[in-house]
Tab-separated table of C-alpha atoms and ligand atoms in Angstrom:
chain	number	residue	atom	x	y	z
A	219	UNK	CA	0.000	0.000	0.000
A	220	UNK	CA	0.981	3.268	-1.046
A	221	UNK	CA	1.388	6.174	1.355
A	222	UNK	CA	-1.741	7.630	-0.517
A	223	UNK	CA	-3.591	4.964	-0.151
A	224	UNK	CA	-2.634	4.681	3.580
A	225	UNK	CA	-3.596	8.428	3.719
A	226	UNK	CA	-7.021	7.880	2.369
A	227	UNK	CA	-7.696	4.836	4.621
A	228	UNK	CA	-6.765	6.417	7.656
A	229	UNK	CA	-8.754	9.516	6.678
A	230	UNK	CA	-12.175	7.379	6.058
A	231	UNK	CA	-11.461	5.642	9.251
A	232	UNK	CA	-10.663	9.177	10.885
A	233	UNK	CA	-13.991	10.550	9.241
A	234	UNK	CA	-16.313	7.789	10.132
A	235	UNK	CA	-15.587	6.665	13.148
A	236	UNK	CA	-18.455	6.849	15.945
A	237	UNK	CA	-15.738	8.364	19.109
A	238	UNK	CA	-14.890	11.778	18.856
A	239	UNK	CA	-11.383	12.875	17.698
A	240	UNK	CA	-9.081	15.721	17.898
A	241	UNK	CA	-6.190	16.342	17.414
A	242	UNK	CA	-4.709	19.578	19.411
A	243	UNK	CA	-1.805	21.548	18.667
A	244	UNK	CA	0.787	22.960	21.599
A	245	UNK	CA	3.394	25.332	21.628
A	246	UNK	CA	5.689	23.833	24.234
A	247	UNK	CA	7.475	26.629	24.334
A	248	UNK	CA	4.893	28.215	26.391
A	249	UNK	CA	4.152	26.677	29.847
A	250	UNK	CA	1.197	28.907	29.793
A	251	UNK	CA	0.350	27.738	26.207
A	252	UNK	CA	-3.464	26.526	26.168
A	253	UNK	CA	-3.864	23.476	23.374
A	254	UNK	CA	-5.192	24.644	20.134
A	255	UNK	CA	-7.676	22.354	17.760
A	256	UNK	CA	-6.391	21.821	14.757
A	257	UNK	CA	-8.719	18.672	13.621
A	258	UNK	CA	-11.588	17.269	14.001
A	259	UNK	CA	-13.570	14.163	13.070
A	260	UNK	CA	-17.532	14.768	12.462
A	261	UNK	CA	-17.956	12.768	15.383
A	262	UNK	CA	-16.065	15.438	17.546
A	263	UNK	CA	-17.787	18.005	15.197
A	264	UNK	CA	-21.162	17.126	16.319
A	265	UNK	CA	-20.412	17.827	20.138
A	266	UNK	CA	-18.393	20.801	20.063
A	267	UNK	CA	-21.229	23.446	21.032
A	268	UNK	CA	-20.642	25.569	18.232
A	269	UNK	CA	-21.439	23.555	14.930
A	270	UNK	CA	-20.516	26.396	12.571
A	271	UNK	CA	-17.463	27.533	14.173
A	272	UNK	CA	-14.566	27.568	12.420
A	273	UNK	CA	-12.514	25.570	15.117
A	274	UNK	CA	-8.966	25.327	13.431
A	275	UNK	CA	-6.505	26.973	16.144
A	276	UNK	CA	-9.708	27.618	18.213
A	277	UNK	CA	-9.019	26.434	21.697
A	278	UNK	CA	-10.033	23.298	23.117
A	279	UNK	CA	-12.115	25.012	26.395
A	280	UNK	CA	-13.726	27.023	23.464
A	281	UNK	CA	-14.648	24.356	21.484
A	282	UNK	CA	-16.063	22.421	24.664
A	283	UNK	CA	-17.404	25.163	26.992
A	284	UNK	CA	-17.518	23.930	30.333
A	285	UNK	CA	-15.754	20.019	29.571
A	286	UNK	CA	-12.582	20.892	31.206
A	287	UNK	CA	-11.248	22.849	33.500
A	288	UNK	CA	-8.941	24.892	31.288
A	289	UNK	CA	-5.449	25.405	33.143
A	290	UNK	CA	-5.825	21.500	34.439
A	291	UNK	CA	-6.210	20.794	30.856
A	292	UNK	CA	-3.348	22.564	29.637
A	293	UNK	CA	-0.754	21.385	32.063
A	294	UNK	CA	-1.997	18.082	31.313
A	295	UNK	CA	-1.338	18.478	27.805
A	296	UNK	CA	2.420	20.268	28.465
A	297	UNK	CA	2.955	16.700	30.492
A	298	UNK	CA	2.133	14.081	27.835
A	299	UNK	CA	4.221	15.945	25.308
A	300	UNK	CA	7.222	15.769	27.491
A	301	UNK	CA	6.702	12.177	28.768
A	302	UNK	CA	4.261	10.943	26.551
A	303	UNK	CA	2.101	8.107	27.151
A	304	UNK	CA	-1.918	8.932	27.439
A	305	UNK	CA	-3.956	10.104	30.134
A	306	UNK	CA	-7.666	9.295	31.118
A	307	UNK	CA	-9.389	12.785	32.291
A	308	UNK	CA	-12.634	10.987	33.742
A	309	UNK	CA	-16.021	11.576	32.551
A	310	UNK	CA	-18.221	14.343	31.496
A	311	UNK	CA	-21.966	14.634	31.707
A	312	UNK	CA	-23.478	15.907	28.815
A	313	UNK	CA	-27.676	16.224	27.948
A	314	UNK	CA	-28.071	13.159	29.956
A	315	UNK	CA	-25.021	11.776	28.286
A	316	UNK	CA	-21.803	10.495	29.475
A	317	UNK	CA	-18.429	10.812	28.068
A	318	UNK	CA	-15.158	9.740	28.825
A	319	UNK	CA	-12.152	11.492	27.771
A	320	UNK	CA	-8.643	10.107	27.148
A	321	UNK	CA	-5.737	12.467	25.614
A	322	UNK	CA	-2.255	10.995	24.132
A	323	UNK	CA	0.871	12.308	23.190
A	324	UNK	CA	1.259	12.329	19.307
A	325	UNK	CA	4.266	14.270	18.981
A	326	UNK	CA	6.463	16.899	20.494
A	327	UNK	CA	3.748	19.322	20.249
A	328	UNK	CA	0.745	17.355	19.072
A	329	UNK	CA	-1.952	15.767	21.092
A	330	UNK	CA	-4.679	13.402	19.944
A	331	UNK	CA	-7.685	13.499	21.861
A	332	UNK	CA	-10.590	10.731	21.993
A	333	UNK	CA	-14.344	11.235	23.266
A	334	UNK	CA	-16.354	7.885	23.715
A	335	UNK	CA	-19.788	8.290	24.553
A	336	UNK	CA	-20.091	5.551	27.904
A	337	UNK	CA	-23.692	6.631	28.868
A	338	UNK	CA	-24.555	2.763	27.641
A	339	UNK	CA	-21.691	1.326	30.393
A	340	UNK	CA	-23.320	4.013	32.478
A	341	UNK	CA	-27.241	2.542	32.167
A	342	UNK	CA	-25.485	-1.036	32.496
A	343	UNK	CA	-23.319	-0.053	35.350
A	344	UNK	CA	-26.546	1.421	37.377
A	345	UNK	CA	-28.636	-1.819	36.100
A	346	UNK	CA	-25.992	-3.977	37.407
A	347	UNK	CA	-25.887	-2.133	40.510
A	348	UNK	CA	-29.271	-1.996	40.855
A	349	UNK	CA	-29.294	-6.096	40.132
A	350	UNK	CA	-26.389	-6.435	42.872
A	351	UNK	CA	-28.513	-4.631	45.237
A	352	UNK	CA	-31.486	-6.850	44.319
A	353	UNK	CA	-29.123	-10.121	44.891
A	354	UNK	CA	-27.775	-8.402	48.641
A	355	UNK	CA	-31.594	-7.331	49.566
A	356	UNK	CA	-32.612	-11.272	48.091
A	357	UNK	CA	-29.670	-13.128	49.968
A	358	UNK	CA	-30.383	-10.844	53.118
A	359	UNK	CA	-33.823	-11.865	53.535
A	360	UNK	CA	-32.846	-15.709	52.736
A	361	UNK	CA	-29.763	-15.168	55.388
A	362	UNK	CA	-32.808	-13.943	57.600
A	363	UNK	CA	-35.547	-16.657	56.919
A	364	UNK	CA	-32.742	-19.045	57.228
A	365	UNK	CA	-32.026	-17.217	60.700
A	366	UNK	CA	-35.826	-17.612	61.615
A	367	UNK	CA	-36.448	-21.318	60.714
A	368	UNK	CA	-33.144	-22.361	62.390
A	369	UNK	CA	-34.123	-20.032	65.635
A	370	UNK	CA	-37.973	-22.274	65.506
A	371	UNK	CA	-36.001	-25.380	64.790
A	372	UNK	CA	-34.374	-24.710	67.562
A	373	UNK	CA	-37.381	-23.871	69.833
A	374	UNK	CA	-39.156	-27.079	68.739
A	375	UNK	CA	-36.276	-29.122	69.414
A	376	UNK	CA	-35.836	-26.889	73.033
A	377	UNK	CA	-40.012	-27.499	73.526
A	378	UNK	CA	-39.397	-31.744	72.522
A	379	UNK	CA	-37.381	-32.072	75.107
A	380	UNK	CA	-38.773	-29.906	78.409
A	381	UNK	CA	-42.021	-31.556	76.658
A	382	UNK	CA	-41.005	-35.292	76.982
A	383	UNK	CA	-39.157	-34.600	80.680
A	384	UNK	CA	-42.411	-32.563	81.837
A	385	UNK	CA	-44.833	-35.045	80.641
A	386	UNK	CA	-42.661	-38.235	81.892
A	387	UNK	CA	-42.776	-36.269	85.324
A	388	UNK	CA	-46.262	-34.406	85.914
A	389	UNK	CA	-47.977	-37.821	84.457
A	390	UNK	CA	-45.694	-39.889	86.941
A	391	UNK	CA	-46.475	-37.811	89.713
A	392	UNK	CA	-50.547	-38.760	90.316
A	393	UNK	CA	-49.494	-42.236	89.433
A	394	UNK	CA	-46.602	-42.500	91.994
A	395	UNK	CA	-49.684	-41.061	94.140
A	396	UNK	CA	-52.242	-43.367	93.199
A	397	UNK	CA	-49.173	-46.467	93.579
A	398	UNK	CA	-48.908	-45.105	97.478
A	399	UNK	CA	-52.455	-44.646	98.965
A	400	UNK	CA	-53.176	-48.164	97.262
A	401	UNK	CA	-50.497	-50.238	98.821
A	402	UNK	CA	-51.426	-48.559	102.397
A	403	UNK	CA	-54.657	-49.683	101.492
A	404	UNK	CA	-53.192	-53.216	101.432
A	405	UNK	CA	-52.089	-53.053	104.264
A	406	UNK	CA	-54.230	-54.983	106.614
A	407	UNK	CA	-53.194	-53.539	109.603
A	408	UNK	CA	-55.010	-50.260	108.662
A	409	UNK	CA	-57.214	-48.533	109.775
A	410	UNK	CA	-61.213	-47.606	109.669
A	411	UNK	CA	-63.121	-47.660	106.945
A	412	UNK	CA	-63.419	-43.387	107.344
A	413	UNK	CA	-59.405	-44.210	106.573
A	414	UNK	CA	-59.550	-46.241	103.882
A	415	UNK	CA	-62.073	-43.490	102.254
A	416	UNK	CA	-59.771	-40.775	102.667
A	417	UNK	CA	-57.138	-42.764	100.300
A	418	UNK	CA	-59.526	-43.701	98.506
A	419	UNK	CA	-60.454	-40.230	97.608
A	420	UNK	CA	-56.847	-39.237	97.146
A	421	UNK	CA	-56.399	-42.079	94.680
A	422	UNK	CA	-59.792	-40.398	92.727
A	423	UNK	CA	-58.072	-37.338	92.913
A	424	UNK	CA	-54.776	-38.066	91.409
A	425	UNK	CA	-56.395	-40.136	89.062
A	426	UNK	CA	-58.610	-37.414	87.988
A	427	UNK	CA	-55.943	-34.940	87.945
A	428	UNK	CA	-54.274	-37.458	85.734
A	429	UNK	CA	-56.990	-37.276	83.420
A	430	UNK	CA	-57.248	-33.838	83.135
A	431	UNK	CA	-53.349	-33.634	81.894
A	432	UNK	CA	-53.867	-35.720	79.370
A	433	UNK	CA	-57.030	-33.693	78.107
A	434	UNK	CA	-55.127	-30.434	78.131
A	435	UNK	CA	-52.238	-32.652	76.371
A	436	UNK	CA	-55.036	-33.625	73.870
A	437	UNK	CA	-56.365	-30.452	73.347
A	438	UNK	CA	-52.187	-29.364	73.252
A	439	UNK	CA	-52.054	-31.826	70.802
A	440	UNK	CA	-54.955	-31.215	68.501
A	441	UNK	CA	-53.983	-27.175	68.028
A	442	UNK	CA	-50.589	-28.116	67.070
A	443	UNK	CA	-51.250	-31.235	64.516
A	444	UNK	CA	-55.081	-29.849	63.440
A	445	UNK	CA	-55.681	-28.628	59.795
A	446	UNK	CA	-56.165	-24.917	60.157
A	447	UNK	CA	-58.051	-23.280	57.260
A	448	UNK	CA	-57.967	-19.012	57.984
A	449	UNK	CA	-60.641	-17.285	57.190
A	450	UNK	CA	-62.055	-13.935	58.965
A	451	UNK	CA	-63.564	-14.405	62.033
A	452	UNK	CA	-65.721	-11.560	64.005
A	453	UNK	CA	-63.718	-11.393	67.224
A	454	UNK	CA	-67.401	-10.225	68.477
A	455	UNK	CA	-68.591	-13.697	67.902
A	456	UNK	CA	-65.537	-15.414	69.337
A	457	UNK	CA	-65.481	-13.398	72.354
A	458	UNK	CA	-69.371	-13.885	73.340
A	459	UNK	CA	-69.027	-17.643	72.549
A	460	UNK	CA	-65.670	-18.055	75.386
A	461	UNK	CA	-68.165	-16.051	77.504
A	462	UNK	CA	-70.796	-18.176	77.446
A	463	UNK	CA	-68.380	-21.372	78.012
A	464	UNK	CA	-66.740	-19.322	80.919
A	465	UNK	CA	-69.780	-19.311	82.449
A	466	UNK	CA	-70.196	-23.064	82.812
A	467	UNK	CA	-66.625	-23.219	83.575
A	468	UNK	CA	-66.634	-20.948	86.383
A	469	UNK	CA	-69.292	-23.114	88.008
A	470	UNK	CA	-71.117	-20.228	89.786
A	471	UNK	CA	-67.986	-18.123	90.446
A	472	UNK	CA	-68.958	-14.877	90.690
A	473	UNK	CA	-67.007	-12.386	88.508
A	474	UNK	CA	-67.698	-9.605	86.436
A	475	UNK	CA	-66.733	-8.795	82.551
A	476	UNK	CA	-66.532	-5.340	80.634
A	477	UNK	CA	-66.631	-6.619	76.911
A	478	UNK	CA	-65.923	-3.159	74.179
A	479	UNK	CA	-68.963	-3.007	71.613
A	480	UNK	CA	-68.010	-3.450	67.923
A	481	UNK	CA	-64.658	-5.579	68.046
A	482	UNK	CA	-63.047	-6.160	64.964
A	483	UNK	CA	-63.083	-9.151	62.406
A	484	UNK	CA	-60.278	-10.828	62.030
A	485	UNK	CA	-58.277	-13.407	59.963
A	486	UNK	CA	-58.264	-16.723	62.199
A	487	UNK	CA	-60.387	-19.862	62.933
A	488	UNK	CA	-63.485	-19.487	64.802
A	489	UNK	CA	-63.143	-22.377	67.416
A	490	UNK	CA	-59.473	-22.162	67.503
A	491	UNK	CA	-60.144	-18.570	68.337
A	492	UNK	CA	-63.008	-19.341	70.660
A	493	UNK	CA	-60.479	-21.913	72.620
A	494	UNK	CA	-57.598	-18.824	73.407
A	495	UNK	CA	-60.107	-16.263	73.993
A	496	UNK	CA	-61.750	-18.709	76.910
A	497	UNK	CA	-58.346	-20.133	78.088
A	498	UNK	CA	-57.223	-16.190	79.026
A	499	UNK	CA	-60.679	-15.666	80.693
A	500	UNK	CA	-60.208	-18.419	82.571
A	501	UNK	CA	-56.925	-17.749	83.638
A	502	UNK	CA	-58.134	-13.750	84.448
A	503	UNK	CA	-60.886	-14.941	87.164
A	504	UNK	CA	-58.665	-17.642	88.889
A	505	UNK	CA	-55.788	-15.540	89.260
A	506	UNK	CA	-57.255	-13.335	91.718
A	507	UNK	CA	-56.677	-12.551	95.901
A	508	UNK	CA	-58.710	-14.407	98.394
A	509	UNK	CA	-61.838	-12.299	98.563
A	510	UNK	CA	-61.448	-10.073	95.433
A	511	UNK	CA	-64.584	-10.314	92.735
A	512	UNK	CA	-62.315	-11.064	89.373
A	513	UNK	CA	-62.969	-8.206	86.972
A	514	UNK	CA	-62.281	-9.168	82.872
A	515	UNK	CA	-61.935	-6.196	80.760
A	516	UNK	CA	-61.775	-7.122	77.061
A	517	UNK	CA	-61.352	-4.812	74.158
A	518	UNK	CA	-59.559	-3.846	70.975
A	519	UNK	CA	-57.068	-1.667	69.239
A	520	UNK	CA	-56.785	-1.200	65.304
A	521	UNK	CA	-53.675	-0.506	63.664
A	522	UNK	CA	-52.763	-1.413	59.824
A	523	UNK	CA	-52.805	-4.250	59.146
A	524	UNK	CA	-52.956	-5.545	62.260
A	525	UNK	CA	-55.669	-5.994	65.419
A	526	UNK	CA	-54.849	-6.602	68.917
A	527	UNK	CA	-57.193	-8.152	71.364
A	528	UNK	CA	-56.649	-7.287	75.335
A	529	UNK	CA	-57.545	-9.443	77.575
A	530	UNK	CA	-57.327	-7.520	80.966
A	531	UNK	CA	-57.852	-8.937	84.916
A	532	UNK	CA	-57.082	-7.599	88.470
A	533	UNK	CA	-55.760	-10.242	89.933
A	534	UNK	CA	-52.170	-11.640	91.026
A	535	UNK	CA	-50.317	-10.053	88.455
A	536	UNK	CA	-47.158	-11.744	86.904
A	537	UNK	CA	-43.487	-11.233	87.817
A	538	UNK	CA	-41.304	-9.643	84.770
A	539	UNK	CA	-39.104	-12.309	85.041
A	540	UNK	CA	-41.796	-15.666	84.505
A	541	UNK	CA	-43.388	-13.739	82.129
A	542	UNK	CA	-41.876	-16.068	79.018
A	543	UNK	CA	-41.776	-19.086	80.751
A	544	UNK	CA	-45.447	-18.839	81.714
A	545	UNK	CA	-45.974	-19.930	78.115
A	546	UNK	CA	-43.952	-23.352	78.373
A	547	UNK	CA	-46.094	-26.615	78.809
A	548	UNK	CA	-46.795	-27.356	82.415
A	549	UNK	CA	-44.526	-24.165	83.712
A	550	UNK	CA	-46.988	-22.947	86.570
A	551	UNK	CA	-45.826	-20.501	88.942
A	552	UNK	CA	-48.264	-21.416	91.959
A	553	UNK	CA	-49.278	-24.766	93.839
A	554	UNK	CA	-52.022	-26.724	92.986
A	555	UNK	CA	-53.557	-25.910	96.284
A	556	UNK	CA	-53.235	-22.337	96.041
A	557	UNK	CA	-54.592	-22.358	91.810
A	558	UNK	CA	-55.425	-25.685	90.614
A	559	UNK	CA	-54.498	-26.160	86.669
A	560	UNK	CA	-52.114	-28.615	84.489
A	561	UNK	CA	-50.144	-25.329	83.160
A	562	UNK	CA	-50.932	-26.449	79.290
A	563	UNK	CA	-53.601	-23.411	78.725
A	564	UNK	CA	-50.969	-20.582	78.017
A	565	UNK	CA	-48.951	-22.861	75.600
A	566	UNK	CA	-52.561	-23.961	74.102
A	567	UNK	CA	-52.695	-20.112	73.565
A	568	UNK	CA	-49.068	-19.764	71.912
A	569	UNK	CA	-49.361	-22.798	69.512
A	570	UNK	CA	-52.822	-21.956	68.684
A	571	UNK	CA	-51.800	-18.257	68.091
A	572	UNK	CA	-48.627	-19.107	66.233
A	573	UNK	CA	-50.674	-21.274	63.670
A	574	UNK	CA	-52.688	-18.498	63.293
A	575	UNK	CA	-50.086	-16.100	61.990
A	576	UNK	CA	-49.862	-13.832	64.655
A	577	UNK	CA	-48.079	-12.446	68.269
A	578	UNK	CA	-49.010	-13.017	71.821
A	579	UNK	CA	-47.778	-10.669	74.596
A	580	UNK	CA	-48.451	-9.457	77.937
A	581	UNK	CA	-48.401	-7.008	80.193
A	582	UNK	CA	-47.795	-7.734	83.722
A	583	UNK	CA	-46.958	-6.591	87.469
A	584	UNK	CA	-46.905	-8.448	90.580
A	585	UNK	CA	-49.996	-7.515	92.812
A	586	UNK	CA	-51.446	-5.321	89.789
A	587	UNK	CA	-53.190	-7.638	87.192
A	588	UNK	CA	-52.102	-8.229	84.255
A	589	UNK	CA	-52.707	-7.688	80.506
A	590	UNK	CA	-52.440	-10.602	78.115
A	591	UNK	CA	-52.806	-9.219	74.270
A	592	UNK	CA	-53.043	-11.662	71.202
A	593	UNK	CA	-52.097	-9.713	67.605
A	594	UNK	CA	-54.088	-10.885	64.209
A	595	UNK	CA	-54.042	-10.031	60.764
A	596	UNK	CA	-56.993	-7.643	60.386
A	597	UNK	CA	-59.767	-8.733	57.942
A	598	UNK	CA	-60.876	-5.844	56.328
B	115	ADP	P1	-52.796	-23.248	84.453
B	115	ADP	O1	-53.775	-22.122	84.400
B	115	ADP	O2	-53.414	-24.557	84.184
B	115	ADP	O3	-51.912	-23.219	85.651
B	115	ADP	P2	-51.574	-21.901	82.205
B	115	ADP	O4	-50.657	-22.421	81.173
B	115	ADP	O5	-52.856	-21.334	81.752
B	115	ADP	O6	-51.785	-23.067	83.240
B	115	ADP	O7	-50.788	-20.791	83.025
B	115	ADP	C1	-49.484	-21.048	83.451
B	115	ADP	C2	-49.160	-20.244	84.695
B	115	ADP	O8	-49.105	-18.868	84.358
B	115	ADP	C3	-50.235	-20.329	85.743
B	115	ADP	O9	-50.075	-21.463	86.574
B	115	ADP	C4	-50.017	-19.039	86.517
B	115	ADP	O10	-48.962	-19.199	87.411
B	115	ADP	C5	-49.603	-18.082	85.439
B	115	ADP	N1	-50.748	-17.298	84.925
B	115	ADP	C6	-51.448	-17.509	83.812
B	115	ADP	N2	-52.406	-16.586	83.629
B	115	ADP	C7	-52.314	-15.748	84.681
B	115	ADP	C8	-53.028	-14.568	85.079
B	115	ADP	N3	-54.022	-14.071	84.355
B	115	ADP	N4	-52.629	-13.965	86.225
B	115	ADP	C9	-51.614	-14.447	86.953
B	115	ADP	N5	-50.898	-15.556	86.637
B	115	ADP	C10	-51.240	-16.204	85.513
């Protein structure tokens, strides 16, 4: 190829490429010298502001109001043409455009001058980032629900075994009982008939307290294992159905309940519902003093999504500290003298409102009643 030839190539290639080019003339003689243009491809043409200037020896800041910052440009410029090499001067936003900008030496006192338009890397780079962001958010919620199923796996596994060493022990207990009072009845050398009725009864006793722990472990049981369909539920319906079965529980007990008008429907299951609503009551009037006329207060608060149903008493009240453990199977913080019960109707309540998709809570001090709140997805 001919040196013509060559020129004419590198011209077309010069004219028609898509970056910008320039090529800038400096007088090194000049520190102070700004760089002049002395060529430029259309590309470069099209983004110098003024389209019909006449840009030979026009200088580059006036060519590209605003791109550089003149006298950082210049010494650049003075640099490369006494150590050569090229130098990347960042980017440039343009009418929602980016550009980067890279300036070689050519010769002593020529320097060539490239504009790529990068907005394209730009939109990827703030897609990727956006996707990266996406995949951290994604992987942080995974790392979390991971977190969450090991901390219930844990739980269950915690609940299997107090669950297997409570049962082996409270249902052992009325039987060791029941294993006693029979082999004194045995013995011949006893006693009067009034005798051998009083351990008789005690045998009844533990036997029926035996049956009532493996009811509550029934009932445990069937909340945990028992399909549970959710549908909305008027928490005015469950609350005057537990009231109604409160009142044959409470076997002529007096008492005295303050139910709010208009509660709230809620997304639950109506028995399943019915079953925590009466297990609190229950627990409100036989938690009381000696003497002191239990007092339920029941009502509701609305927020978002959400609904939260109080159940209020005055009675005993609940150290801070036992308030977490109260919900454990067969954790009871009184003797069965003082309040009977198996201590399976608060975890009843935490299964049953677990499986429900909501919170239980309370709010307790000692001598001052307490405050036992269950939270539900709001119907409407
Ligand atoms: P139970 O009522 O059969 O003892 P629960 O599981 O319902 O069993 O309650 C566990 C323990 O929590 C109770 O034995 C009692 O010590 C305490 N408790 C529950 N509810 C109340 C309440 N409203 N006031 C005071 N103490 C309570």
């Amino acid at each position: 190829m001919d040196m013509k030839q060559a020129e004419q190539l590198y011209r077309l290639m010069f004219t028609n490429m898509r970056e910008a080019l320039a090529i800038l003339h400096l007088d090194v003689r000049y520190p102070d010298a700004h760089p002049l243009v002395i060529e430029m491809n259309p590309a470069a043409v099209k983004l110098c502001r003024c389209k019909s200037f006449n840009f030979d020896n026009c200088l580059v800041t006036d060519c590209f109001p605003g791109w550089f910052e003149a006298d950082r440009f210049r010494d650049s410029c003075h640099r490369l043409s006494a150590f050569g090499g090229s130098l990347e001067l960042g980017e440039v936003s343009r009418d929602h455009s980016f550009y980067r900008i890279r300036i070689f030496a050519l010769t002593d006192n020529h320097i060539g001058m490239v504009i790529s338009d990068c907005t394209r890397y730009r939109e990827e780079e703030a897609e990727i980032a956006g996707l990266t962001s996406r995949l951290e958010k994604d992987a942080a919620a995974m790392d979390r629900r991971v977190a969450e199923r090991t901390a219930q796996l844990e739980e269950i596994n915690e609940e299997l075994d107090s669950f297997a060493f409570s049962v082996s022990h409270d249902l052992r207990a009325p039987i060791r009982a029941m294993q006693a009072f029979a082999e004194i009845l045995l013995d011949d050398e006893l006693q009067t008939a009034t005798e051998r009725n009083a351990y008789l009864l005690r045998i009844k006793t533990a036997a029926h307290g035996m049956d009532r722990l493996i009811q509550d472990l029934l009932a445990y049981s069937r909340v945990s294992r028992q399909e549970i369909t959710l549908e909305p539920v008027s928490l005015d319906q469950v609350v005057r159905a537990a009231a109604q079965q409160l009142e044959l529980a409470a076997g002529g007990k007096a008492y005295r309940l303050e139910i709010a008008s208009d509660l709230p429907t809620v997304i639950g299951h109506p028995t399943v519902l019915v079953q925590v609503v009466l297990n609190l009551m229950t627990n409100g009037i036989k938690f009381v003093p000696n003497g002191v006329v239990p007092l339920l207060q029941i009502w509701t608060d609305e927020a978002q999504e959400y609904c939260r149903l109080y159940v209020q008493d005055n009675g005993i009240g609940i150290p801070p500290q036992h308030q977490e453990r109260i919900f454990k199977i067969f954790e009871r913080l009184h003797s069965m003298e003082s309040y009977p019960g198996t201590g399976v109707g608060l975890a009843i309540v935490r299964r049953a409102v677990q499986r429900l998709g909501g919170r239980i809570g309370l709010e307790s001090k000692e001598g001052e009643g307490s405050r036992f709140w269950i939270e539900l997805r709001r119907a409407d």
